[in-house]
mmCIF file of C-alpha atoms in Angstrom:
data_model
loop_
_atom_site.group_PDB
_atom_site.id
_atom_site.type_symbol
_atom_site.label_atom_id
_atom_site.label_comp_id
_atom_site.label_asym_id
_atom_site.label_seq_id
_atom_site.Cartn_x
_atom_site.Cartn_y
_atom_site.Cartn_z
ATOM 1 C CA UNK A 418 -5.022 -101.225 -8.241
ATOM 2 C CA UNK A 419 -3.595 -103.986 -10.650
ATOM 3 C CA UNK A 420 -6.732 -106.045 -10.251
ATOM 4 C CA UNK A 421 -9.069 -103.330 -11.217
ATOM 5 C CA UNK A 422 -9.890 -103.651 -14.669
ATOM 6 C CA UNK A 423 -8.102 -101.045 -16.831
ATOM 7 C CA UNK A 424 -11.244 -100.365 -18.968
ATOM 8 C CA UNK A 425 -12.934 -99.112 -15.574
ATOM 9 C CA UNK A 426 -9.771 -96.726 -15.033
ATOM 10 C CA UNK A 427 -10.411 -92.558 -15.740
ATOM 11 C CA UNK A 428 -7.650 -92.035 -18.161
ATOM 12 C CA UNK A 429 -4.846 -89.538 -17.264
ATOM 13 C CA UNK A 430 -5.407 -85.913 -18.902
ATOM 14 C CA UNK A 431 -3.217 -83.782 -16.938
ATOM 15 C CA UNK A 432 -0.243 -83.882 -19.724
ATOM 16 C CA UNK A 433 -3.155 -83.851 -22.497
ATOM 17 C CA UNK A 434 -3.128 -79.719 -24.041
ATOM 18 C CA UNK A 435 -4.443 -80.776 -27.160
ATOM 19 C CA UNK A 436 -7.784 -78.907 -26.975
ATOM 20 C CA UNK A 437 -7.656 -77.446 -23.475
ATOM 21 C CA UNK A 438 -6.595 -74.165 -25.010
ATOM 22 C CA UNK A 439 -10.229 -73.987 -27.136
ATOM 23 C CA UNK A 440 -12.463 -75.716 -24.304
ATOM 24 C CA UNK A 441 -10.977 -74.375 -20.864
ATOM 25 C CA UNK A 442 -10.937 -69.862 -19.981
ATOM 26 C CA UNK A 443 -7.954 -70.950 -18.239
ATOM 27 C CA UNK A 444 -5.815 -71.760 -21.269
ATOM 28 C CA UNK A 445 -7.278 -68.512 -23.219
ATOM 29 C CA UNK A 446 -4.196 -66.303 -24.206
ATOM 30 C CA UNK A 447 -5.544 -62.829 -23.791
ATOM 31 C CA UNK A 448 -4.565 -60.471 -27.086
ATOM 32 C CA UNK A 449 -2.625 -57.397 -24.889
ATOM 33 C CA UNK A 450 -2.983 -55.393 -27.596
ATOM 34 C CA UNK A 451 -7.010 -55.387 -27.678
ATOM 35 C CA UNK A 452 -7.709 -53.078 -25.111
ATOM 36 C CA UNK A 453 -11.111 -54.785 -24.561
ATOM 37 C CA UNK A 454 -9.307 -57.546 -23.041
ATOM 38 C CA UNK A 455 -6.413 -56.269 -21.748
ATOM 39 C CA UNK A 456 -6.499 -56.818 -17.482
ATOM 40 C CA UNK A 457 -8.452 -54.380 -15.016
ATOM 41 C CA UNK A 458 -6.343 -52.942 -12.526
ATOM 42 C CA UNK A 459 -9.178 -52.073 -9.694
ATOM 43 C CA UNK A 460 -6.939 -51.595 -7.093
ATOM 44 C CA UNK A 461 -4.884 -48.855 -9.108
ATOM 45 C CA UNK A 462 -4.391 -45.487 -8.085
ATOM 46 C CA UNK A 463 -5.987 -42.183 -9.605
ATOM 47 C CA UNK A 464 -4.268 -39.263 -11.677
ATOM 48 C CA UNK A 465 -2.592 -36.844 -9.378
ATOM 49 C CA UNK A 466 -3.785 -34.481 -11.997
ATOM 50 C CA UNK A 467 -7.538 -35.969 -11.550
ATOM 51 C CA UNK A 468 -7.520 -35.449 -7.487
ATOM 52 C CA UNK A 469 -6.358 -31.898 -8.143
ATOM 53 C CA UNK A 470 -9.727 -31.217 -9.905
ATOM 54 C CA UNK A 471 -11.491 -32.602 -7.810
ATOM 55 C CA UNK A 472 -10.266 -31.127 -4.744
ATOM 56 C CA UNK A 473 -10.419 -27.670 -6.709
ATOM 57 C CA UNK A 474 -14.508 -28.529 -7.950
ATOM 58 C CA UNK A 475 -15.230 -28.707 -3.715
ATOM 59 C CA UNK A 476 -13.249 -25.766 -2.375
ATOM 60 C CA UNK A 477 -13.476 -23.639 -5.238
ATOM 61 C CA UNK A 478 -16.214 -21.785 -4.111
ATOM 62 C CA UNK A 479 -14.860 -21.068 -0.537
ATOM 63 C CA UNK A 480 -10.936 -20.092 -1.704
ATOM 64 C CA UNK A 481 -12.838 -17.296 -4.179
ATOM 65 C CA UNK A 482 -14.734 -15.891 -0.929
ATOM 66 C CA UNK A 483 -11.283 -15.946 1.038
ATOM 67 C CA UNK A 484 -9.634 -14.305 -1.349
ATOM 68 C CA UNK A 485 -12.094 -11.342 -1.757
ATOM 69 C CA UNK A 486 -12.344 -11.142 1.985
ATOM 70 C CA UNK A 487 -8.699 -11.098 1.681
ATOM 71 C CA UNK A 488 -8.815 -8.179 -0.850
ATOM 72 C CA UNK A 489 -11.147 -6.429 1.053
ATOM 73 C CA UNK A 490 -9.304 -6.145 4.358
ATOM 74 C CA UNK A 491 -6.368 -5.440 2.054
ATOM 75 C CA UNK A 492 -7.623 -2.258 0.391
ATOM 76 C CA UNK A 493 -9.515 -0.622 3.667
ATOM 77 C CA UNK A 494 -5.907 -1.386 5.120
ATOM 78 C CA UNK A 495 -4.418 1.159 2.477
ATOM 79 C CA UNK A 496 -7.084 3.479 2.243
ATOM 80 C CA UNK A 497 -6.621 3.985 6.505
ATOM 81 C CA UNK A 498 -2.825 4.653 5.591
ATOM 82 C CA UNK A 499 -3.685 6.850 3.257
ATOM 83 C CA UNK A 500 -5.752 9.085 6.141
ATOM 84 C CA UNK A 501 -3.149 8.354 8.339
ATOM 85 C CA UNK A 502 -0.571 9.990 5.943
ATOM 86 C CA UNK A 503 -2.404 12.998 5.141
ATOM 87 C CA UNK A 504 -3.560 13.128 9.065
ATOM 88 C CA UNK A 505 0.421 13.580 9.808
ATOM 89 C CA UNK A 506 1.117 15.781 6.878
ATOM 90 C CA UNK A 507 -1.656 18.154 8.623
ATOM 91 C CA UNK A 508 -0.461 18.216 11.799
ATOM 92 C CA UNK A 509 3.267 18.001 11.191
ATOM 93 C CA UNK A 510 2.378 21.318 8.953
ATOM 94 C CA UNK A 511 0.443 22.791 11.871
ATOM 95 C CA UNK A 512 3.599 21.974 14.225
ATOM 96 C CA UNK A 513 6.023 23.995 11.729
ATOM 97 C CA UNK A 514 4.207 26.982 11.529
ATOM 98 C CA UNK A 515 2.379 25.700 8.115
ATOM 99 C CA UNK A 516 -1.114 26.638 8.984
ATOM 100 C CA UNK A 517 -2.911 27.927 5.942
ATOM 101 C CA UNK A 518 -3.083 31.554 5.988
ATOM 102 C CA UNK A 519 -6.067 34.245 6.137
ATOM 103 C CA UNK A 520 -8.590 34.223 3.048
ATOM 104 C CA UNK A 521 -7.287 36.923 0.594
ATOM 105 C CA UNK A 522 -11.299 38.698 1.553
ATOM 106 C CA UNK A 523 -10.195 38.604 5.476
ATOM 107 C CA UNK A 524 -8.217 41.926 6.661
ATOM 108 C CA UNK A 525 -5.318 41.790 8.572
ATOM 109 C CA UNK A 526 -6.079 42.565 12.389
ATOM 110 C CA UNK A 527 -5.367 45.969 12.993
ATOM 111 C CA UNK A 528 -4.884 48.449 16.035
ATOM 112 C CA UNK A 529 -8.230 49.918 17.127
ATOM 113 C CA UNK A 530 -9.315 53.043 16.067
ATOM 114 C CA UNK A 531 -8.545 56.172 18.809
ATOM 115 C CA UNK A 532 -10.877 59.059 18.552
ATOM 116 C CA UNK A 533 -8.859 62.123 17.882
ATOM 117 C CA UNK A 534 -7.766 64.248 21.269
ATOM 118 C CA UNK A 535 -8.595 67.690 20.414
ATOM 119 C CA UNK A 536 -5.613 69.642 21.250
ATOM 120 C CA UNK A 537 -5.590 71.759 24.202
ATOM 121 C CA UNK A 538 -3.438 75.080 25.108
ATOM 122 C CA UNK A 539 -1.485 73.782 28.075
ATOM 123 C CA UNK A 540 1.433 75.439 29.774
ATOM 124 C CA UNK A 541 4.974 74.109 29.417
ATOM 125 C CA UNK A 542 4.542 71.142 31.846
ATOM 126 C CA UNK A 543 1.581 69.898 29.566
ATOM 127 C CA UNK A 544 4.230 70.290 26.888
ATOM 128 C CA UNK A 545 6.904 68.605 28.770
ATOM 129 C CA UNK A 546 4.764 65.423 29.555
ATOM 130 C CA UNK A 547 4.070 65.439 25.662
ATOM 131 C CA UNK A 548 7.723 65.590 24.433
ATOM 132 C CA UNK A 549 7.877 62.667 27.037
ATOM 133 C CA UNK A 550 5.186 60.555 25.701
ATOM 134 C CA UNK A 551 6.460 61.260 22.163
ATOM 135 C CA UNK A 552 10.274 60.139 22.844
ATOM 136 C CA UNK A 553 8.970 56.954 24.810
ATOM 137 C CA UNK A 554 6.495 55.837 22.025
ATOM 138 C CA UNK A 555 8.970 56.616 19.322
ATOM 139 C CA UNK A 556 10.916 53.333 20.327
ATOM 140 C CA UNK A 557 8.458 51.314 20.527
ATOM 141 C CA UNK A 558 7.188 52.057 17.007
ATOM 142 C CA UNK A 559 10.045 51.517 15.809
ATOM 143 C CA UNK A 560 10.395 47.881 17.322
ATOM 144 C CA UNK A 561 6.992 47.412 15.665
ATOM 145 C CA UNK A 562 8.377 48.315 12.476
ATOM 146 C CA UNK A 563 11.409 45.971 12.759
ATOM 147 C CA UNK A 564 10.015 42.765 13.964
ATOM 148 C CA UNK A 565 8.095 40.965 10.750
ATOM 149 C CA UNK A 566 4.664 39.884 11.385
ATOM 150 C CA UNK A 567 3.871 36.050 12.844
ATOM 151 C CA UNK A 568 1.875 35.509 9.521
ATOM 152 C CA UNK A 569 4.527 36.383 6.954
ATOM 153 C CA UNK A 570 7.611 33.880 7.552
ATOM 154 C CA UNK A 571 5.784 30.479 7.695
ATOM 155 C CA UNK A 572 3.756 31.526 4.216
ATOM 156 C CA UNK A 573 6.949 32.502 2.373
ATOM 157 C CA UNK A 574 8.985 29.522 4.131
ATOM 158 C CA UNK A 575 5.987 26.480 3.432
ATOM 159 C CA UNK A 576 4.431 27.652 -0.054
ATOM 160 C CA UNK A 577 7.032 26.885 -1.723
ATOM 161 C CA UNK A 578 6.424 24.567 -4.352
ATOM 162 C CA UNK A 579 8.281 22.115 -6.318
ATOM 163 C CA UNK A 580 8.528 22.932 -9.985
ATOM 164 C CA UNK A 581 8.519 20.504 -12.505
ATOM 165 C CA UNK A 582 12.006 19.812 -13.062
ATOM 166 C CA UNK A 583 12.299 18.890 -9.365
ATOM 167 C CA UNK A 584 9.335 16.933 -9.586
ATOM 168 C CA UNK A 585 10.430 14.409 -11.952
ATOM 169 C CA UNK A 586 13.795 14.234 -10.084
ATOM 170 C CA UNK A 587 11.836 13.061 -7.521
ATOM 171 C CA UNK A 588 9.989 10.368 -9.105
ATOM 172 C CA UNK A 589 13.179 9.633 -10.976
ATOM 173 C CA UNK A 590 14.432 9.071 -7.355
ATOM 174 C CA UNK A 591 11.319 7.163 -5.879
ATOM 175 C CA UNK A 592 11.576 4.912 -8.794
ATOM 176 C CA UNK A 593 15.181 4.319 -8.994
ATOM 177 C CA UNK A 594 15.228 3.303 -5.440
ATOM 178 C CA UNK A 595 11.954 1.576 -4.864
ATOM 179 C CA UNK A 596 13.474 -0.873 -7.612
ATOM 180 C CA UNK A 597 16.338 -1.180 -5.645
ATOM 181 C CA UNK A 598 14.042 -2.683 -3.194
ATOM 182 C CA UNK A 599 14.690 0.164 -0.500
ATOM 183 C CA UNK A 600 12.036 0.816 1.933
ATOM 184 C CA UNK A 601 9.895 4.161 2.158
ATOM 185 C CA UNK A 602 11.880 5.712 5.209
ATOM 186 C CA UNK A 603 15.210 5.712 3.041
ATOM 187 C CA UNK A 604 13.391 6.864 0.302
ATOM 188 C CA UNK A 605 12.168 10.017 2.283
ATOM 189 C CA UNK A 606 15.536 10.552 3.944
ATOM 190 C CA UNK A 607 17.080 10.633 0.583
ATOM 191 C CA UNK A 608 14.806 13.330 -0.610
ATOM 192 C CA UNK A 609 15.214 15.169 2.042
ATOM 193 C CA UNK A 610 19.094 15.094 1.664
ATOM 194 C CA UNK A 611 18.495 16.439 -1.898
ATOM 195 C CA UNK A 612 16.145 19.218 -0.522
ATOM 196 C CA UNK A 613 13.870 18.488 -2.986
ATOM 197 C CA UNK A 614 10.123 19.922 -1.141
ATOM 198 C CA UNK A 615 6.830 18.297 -1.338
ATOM 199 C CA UNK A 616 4.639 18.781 -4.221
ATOM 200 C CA UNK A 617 2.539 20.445 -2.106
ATOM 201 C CA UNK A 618 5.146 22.516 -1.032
ATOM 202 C CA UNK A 619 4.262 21.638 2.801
ATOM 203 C CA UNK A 620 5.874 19.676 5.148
ATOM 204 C CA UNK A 621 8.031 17.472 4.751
ATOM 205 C CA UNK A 622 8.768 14.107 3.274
ATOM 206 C CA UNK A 623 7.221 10.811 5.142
ATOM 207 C CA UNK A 624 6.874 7.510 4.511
ATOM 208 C CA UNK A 625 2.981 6.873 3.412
ATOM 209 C CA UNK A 626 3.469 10.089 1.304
ATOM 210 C CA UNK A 627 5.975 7.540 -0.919
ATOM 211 C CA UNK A 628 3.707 5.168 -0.513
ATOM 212 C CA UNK A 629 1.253 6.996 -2.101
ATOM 213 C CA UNK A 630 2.814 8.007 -5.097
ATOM 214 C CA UNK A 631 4.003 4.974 -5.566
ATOM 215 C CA UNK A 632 0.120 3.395 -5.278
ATOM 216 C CA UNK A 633 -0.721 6.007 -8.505
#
């Protein structure tokens, strides 16, 4: 290299910065605080908050059908235990003797009507047979009178009731406890430790009846 002419030689720039910075993109400081040329980050990853709304804009649609399916099922669910309730309430009345009674416009059964028996001279063993008949019916009429009718003791026993005052002890009751987070059974048992009766005044407490005064 010493015999090559040094006027031929490429002179050495890689130390020379004097205009590099103005001529080359490589030596162009970037201004960070111009947001126009501030660096691209591609590769970054999106908003948490972004892929939430985005996931919401595509199954938005099918969560709102769920959840009125949902709501659906839900409310036939409580209208069958509300049948159900009133189902038992009928039949555990029926069981305790609870059946409603007669229309007032019905009359009571009654013993069938005897033609009169014209009376006839007899001799004394006619009369006899008749002082007989007499003494041995007497008894039994008398065992009619005493023994109450089928249809009085259930009425007087199931209509009865519940005033006001025990009403709102009641719901002061269902209340109290249901925010106590006690289930319906408990509930009933308690009531029926403070024989407090229905507000229908038949049968007895059960656990969809508390349910449904609680639903009101």
């Amino acid at each position: 290299m010493k015999e090559y002419p040094s006027k031929y030689r490429v002179p050495d720039h890689r130390y020379d910065r004097s205009n590099r910075q103005f001529e080359h993109p490589q030596y162009i400081s970037h201004d960070r605080q111009n947001p126009n040329q501030r660096k691209k980050f591609t590769n970054r990853r999106n908003d948490p908050a972004e892929l939430l709304n985005e996931l919401f804009k595509k199954t938005g649609p099918e969560l709102k059908s769920r959840l009125g399916e949902i709501s659906a099922s839900q409310k036939r669910l409580a209208d069958a235990e509300e049948r159900k309730a009133a189902a038992l309430e009928k039949i555990a009345a029926y069981f305790q003797g609870a059946a409603p009674a007669d229309p007032p416009g019905a009359e009571p059964d009654s013993e069938p009507e005897t033609a009169p028996v014209p009376e006839l001279e007899s001799g004394p063993e006619q009369k006899n047979g008749n002082l007989s008949g007499e003494q041995s019916s007497a008894p039994v009429q008398n065992i009619e009178k005493t023994v109450p009718a089928p249809d009085s003791t259930p009425d007087s026993r199931t209509i009865n009731k519940a005033t006001d005052a025990q009403r709102a002890m009641a719901l002061k009751i269902i209340k109290k406890m249901h925010k106590e987070n006690a289930t319906y059974n408990q509930i009933a048992l308690r009531l029926e430790k403070e024989n407090l009766p229905t507000f229908s005044g038949r049968g007895r407490w059960h656990a969809q009846t508390i349910h449904r005064l609680l639903k009101k």
